[in-house]
PDB file of C-alpha atoms and ligand atoms in Angstrom:
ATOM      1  CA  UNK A   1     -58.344  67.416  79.263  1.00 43.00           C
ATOM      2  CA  UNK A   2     -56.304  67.497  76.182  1.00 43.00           C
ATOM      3  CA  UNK A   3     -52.390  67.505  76.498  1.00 46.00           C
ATOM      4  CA  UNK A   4     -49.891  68.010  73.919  1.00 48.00           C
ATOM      5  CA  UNK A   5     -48.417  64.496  73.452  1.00 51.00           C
ATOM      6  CA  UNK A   6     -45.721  65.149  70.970  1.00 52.00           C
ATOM      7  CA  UNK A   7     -43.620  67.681  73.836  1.00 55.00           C
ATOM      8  CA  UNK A   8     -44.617  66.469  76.903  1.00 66.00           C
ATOM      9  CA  UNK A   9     -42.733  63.091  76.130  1.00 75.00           C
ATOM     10  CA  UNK A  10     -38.979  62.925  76.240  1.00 90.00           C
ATOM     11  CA  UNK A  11     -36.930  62.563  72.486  1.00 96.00           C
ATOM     12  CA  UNK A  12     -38.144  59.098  71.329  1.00 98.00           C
ATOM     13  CA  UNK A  13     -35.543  56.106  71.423  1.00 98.00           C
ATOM     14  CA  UNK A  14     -35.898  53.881  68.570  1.00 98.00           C
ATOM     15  CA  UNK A  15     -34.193  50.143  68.773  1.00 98.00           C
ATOM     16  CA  UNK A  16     -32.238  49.380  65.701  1.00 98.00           C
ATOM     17  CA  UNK A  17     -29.388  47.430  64.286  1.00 98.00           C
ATOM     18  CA  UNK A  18     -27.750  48.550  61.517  1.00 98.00           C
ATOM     19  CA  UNK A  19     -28.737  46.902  58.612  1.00 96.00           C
ATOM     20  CA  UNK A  20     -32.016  45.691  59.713  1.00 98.00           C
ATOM     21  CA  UNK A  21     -34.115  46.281  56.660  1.00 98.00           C
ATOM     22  CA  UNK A  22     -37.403  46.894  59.311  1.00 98.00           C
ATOM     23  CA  UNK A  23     -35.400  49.340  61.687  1.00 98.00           C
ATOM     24  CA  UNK A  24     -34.166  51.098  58.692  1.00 98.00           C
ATOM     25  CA  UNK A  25     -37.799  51.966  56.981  1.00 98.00           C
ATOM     26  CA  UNK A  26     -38.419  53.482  60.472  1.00 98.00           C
ATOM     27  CA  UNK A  27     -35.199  55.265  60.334  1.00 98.00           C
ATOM     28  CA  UNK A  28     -36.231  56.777  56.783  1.00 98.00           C
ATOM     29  CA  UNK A  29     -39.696  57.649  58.079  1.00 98.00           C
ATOM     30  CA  UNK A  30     -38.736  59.373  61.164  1.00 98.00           C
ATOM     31  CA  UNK A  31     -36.069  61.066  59.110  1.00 98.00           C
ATOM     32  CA  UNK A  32     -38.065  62.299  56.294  1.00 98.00           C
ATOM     33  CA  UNK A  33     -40.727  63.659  58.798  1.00 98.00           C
ATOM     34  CA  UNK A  34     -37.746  65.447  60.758  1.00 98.00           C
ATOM     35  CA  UNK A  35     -38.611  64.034  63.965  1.00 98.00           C
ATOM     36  CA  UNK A  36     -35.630  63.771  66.492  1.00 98.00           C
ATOM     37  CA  UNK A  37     -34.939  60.789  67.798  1.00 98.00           C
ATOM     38  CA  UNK A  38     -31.875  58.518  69.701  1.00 98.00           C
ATOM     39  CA  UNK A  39     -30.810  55.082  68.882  1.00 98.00           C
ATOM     40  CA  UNK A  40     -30.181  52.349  71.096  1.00 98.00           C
ATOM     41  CA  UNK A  41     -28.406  50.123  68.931  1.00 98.00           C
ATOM     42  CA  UNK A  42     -29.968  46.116  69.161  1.00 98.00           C
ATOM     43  CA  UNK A  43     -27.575  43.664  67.849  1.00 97.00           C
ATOM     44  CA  UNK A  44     -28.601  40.692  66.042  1.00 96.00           C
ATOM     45  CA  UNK A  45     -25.904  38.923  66.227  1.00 94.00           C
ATOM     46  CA  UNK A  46     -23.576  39.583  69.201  1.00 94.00           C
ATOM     47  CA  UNK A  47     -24.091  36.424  71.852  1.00 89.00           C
ATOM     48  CA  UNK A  48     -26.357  34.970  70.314  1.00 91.00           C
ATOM     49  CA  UNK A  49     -28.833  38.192  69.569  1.00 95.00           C
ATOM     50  CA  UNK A  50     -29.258  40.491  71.982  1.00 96.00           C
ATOM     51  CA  UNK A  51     -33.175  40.925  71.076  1.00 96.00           C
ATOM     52  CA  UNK A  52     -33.876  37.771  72.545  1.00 95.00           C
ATOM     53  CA  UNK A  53     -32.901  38.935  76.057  1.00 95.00           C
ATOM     54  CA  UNK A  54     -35.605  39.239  78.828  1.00 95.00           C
ATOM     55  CA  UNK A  55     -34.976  43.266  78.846  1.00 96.00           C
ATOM     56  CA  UNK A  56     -35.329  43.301  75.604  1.00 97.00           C
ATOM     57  CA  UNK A  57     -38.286  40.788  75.311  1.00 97.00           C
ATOM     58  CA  UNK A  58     -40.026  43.144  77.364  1.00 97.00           C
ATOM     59  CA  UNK A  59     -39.567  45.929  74.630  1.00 96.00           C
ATOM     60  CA  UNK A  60     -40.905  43.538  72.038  1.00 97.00           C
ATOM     61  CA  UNK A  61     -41.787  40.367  72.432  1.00 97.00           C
ATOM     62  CA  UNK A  62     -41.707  39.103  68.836  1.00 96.00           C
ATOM     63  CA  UNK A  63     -37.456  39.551  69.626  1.00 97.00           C
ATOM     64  CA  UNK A  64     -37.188  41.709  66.713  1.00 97.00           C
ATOM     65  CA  UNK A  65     -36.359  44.780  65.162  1.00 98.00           C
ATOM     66  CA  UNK A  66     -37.285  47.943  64.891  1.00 98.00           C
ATOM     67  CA  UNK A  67     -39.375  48.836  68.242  1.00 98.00           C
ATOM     68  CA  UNK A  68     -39.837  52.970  68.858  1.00 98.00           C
ATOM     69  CA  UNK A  69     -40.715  54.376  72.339  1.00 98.00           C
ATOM     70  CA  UNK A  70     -42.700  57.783  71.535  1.00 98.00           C
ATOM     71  CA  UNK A  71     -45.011  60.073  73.555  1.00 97.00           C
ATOM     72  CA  UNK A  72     -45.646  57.850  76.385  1.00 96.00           C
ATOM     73  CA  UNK A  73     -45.671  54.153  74.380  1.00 97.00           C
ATOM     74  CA  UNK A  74     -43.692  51.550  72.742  1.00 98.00           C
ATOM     75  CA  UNK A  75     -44.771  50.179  69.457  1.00 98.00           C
ATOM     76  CA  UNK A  76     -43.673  47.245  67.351  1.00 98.00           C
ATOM     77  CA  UNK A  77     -43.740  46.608  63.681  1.00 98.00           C
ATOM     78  CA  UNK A  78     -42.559  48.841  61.427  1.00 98.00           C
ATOM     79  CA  UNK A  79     -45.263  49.425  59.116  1.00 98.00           C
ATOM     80  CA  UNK A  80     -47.428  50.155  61.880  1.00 98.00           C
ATOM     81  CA  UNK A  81     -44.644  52.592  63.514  1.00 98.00           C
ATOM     82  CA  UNK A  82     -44.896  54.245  60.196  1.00 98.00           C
ATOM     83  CA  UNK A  83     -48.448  54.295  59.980  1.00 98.00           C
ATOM     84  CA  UNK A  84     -48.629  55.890  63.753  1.00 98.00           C
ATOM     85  CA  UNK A  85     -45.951  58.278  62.476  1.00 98.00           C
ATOM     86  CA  UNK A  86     -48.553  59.538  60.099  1.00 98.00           C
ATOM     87  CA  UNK A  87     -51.089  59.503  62.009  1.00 98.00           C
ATOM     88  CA  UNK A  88     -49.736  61.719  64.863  1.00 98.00           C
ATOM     89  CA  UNK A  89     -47.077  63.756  63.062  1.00 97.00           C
ATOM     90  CA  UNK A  90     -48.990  64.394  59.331  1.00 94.00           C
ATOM     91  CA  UNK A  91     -46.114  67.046  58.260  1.00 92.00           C
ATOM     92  CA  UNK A  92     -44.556  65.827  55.139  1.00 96.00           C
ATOM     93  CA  UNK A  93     -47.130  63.027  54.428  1.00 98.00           C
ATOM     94  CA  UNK A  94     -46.164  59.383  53.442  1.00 98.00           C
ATOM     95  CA  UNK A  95     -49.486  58.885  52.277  1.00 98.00           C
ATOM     96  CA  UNK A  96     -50.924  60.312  49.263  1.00 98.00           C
ATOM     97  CA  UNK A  97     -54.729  61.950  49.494  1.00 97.00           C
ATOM     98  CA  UNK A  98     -55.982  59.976  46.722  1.00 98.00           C
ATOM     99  CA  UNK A  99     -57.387  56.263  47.856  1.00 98.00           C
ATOM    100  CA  UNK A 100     -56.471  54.775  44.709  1.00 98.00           C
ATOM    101  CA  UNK A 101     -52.590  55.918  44.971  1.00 98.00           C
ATOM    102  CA  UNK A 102     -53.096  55.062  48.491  1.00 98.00           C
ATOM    103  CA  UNK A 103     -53.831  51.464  47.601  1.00 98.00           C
ATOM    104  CA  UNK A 104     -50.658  51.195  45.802  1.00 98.00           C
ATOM    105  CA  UNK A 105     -48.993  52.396  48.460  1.00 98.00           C
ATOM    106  CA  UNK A 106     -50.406  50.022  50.856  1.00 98.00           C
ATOM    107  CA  UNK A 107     -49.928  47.233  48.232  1.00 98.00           C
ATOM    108  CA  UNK A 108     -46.039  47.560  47.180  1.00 98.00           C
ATOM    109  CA  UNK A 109     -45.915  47.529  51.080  1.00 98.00           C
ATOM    110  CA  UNK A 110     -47.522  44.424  51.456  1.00 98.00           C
ATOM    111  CA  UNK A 111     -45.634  42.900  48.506  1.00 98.00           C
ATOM    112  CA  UNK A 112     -42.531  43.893  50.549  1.00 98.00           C
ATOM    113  CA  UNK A 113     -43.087  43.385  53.903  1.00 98.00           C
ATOM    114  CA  UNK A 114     -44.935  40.480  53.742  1.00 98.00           C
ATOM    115  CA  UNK A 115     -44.290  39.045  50.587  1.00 98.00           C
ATOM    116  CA  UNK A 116     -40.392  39.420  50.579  1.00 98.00           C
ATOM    117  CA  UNK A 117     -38.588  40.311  54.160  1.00 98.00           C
ATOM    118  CA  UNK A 118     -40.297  37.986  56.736  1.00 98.00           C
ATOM    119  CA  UNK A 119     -38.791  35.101  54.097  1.00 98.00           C
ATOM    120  CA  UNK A 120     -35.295  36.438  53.956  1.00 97.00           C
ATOM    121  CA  UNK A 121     -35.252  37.171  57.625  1.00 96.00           C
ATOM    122  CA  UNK A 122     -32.302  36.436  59.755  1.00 94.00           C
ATOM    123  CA  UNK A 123     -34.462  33.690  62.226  1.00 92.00           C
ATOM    124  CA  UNK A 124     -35.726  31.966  58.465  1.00 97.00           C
ATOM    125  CA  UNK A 125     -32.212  31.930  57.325  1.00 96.00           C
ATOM    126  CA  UNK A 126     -30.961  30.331  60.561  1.00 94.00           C
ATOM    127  CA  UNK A 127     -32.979  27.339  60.070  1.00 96.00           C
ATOM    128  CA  UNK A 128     -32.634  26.698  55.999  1.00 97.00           C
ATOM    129  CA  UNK A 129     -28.976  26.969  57.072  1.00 97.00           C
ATOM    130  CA  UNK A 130     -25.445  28.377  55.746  1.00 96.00           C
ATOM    131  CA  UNK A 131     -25.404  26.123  52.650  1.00 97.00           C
ATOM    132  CA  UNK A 132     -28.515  27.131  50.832  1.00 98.00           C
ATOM    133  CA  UNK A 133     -29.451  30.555  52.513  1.00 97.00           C
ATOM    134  CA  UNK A 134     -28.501  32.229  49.404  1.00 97.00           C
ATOM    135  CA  UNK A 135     -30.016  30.570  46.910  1.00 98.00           C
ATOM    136  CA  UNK A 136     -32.983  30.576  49.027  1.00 98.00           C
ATOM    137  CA  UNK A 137     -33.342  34.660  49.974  1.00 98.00           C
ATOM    138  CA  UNK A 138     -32.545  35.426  45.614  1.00 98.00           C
ATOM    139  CA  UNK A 139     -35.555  33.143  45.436  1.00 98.00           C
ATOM    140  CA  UNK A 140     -38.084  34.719  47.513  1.00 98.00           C
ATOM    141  CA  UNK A 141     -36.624  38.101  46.400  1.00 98.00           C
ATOM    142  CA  UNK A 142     -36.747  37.487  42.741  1.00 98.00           C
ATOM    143  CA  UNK A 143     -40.382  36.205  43.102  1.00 98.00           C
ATOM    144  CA  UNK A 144     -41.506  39.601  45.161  1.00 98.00           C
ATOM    145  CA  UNK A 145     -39.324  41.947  42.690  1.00 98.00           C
ATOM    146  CA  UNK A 146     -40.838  40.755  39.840  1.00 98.00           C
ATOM    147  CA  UNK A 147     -44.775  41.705  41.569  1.00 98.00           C
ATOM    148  CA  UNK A 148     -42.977  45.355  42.771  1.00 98.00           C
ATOM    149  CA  UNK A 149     -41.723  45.683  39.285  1.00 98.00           C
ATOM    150  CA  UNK A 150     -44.852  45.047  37.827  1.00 98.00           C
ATOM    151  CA  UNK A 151     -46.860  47.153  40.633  1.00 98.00           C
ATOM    152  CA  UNK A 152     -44.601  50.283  39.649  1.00 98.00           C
ATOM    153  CA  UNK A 153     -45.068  49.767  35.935  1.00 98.00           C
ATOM    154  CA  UNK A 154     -48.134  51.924  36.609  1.00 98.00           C
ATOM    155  CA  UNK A 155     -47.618  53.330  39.891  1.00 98.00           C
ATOM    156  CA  UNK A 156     -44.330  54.952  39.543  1.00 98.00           C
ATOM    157  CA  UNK A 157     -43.734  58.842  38.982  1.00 98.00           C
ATOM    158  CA  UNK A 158     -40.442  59.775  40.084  1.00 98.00           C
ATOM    159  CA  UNK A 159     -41.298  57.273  43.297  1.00 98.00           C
ATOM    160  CA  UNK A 160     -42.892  54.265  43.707  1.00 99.00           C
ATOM    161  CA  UNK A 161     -46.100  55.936  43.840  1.00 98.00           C
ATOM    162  CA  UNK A 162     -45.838  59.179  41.629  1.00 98.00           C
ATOM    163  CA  UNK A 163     -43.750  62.379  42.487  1.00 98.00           C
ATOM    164  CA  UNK A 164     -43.693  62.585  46.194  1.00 98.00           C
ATOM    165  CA  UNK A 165     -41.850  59.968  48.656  1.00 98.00           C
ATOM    166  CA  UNK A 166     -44.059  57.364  50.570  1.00 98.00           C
ATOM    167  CA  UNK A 167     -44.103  54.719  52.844  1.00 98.00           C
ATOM    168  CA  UNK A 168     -43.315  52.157  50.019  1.00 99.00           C
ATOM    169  CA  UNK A 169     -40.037  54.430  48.849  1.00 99.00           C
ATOM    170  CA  UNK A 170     -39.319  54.059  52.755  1.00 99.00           C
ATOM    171  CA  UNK A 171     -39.577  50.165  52.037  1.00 99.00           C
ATOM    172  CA  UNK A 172     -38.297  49.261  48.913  1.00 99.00           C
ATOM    173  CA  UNK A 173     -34.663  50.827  49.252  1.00 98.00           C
ATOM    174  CA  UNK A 174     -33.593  48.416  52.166  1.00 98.00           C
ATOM    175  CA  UNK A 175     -35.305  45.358  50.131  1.00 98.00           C
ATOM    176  CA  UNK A 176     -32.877  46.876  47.486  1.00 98.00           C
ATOM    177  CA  UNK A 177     -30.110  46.698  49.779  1.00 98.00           C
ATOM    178  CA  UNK A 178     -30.681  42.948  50.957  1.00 98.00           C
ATOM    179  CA  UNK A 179     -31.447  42.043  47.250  1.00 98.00           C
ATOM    180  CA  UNK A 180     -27.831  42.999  46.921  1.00 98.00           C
ATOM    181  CA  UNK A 181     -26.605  41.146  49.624  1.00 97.00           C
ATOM    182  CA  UNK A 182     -27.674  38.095  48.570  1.00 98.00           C
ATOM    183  CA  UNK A 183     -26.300  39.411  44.752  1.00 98.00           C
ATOM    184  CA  UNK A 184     -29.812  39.062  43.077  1.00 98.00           C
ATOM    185  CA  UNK A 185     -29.736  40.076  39.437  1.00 98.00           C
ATOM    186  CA  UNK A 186     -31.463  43.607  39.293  1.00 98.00           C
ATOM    187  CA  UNK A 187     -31.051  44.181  35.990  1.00 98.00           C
ATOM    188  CA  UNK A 188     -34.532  43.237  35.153  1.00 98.00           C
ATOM    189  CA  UNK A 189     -36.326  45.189  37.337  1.00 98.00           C
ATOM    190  CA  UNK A 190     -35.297  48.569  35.735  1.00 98.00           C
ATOM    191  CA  UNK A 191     -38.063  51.046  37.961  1.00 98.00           C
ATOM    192  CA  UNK A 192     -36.989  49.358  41.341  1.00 99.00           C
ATOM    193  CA  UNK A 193     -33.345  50.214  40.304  1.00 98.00           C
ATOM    194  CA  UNK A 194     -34.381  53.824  38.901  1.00 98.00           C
ATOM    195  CA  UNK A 195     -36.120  54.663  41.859  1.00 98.00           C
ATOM    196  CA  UNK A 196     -33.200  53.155  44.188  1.00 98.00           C
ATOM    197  CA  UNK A 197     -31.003  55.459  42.515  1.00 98.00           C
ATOM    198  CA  UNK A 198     -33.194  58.714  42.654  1.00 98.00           C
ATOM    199  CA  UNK A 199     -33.416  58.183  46.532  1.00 98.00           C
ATOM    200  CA  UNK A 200     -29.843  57.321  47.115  1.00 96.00           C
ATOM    201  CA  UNK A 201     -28.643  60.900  47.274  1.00 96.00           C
ATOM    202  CA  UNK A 202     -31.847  61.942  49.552  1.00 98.00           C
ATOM    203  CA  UNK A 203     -30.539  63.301  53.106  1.00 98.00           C
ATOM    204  CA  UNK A 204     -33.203  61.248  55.187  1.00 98.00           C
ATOM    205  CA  UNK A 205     -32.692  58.009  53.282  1.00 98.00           C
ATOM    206  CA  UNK A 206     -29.024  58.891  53.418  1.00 98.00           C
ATOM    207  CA  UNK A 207     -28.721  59.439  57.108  1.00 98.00           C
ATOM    208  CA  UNK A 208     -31.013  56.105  57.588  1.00 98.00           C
ATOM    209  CA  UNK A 209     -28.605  53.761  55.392  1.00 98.00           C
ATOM    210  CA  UNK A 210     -26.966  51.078  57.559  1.00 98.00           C
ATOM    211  CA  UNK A 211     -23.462  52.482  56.972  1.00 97.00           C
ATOM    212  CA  UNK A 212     -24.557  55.741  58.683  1.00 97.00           C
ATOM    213  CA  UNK A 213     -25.287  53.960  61.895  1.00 98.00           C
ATOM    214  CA  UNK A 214     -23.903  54.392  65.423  1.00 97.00           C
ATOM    215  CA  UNK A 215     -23.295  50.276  65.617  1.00 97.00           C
ATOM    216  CA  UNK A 216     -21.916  49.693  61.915  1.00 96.00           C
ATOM    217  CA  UNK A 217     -18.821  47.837  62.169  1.00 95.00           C
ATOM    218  CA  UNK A 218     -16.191  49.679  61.165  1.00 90.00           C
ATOM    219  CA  UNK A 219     -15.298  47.016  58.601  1.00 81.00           C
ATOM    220  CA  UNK A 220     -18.187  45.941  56.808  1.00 74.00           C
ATOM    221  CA  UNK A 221     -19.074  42.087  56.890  1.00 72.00           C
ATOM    222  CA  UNK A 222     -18.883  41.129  53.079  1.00 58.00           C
ATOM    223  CA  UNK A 223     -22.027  39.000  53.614  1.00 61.00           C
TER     224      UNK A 223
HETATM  225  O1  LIG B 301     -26.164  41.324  60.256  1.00 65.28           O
HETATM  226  C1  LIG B 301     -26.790  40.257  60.172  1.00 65.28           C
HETATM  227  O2  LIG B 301     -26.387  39.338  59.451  1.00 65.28           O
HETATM  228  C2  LIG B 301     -28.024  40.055  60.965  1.00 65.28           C
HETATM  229  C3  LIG B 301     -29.274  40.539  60.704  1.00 65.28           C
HETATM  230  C4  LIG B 301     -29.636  41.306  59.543  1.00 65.28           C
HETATM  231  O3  LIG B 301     -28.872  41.545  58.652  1.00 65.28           O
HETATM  232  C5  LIG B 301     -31.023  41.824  59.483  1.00 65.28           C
HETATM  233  C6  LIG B 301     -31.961  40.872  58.869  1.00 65.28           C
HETATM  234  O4  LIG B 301     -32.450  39.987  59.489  1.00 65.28           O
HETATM  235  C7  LIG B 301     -32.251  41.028  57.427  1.00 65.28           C
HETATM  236  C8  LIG B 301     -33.323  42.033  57.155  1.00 65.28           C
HETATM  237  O5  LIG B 301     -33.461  43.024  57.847  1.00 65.28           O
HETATM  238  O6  LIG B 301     -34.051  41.826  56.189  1.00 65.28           O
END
């Protein structure tokens, strides 16, 4: 028997804090693909991190970031979320049809997500500590920016991967973001920036930014 997942399932909740750079490409993906959704707002920080509570360790056990209840399940991991997204919801893709632009796709994801984030994550920053965190997260983000850069040189049409939006657009803005948290010089990655700029006035990356978020402080935290 064959039911219709995507309406027998209530709106799907997706667990998020603000400027999580993971909850956020979820937030642009489910946003882009118009697919409703509430927020129950995670936050990293208050009392030590609320994702490491036993509720929430239930949710996801890796005590992070984004994790999206939908038709029935609860996955982890954003690029997997995404990919699911895809999968079960294919209007407005975030794939391209050919496998070589695919590749790219997958690859500026891969330079991102596990090339740049995981190393400027809050639990890595914790433990190289308040004194060199900075110098530390320009490092690894410099090092990944410069691959992206170099990725796009080819890739890049309007987007990271030619004219239409895809999953690596949905990455590379909130590495953008954190790259100018921790005040890494951008001005040699020119494409990144270009790109950056072309999506900042897009409604679904717009709604998704951190500063549009049901838990943003109301005064932002300068770092
Ligand atoms: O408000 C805070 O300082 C706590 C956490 C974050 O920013 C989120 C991250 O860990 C960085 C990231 O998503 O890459």
């Amino acid at each position: 028997m064959s039911t219709n997942v995507v309406s027998s399932h209530p709106k799907p909740i997706l667990y998020s804090y603000w400027r999580s750079s993971c909850s956020w490409r979820v937030r642009i993906a489910m946003n882009l693909k118009e697919i409703p959704y509430d927020i129950k707002p995670i936050s990293l920080i208050k009392s030590g991190g609320e994702q490491h509570c036993n509720e929430y360790r239930e949710v996801n056990p890796m005590e992070q970031v984004p994790a999206l209840q939908i038709d029935g399940h609860t996955l982890i991991e954003s690029v997997a979320i995404m990919h699911y997204l895809e999968e079960t919801r294919p209007q407005r893709p975030l794939l391209p049809q050919d496998v070589h632009k695919r590749a790219k796709v997958r690859e500026i994801i891969e330079i991102i997500c596990s090339g740049i984030q995981p190393l400027q994550n809050l639990i890595v920053l914790i433990h190289v500590g308040e004194e060199k965190k900075k110098e530390w997260a320009q490092h690894w983000i410099t090092r990944g920016f410069r691959a992206v850069e170099k990725a796009l040189s080819t890739s890049a049409g309007k987007y990271c991967v030619g004219d239409e939006i895809s999953m690596a657009d949905c990455c590379l803005v909130p590495q953008v973001f954190n790259a100018r948290r921790f005040h890494v010089d951008l001005r040699p990655y020119p494409i990144i920036l270009r790109i950056d700029r072309e999506l900042e006035s897009n409604p679904a990356f717009r709604a998704a930014h951190p500063s549009n978020q049901p838990d943003c402080p109301p005064e932002l935290p300068n770092k």
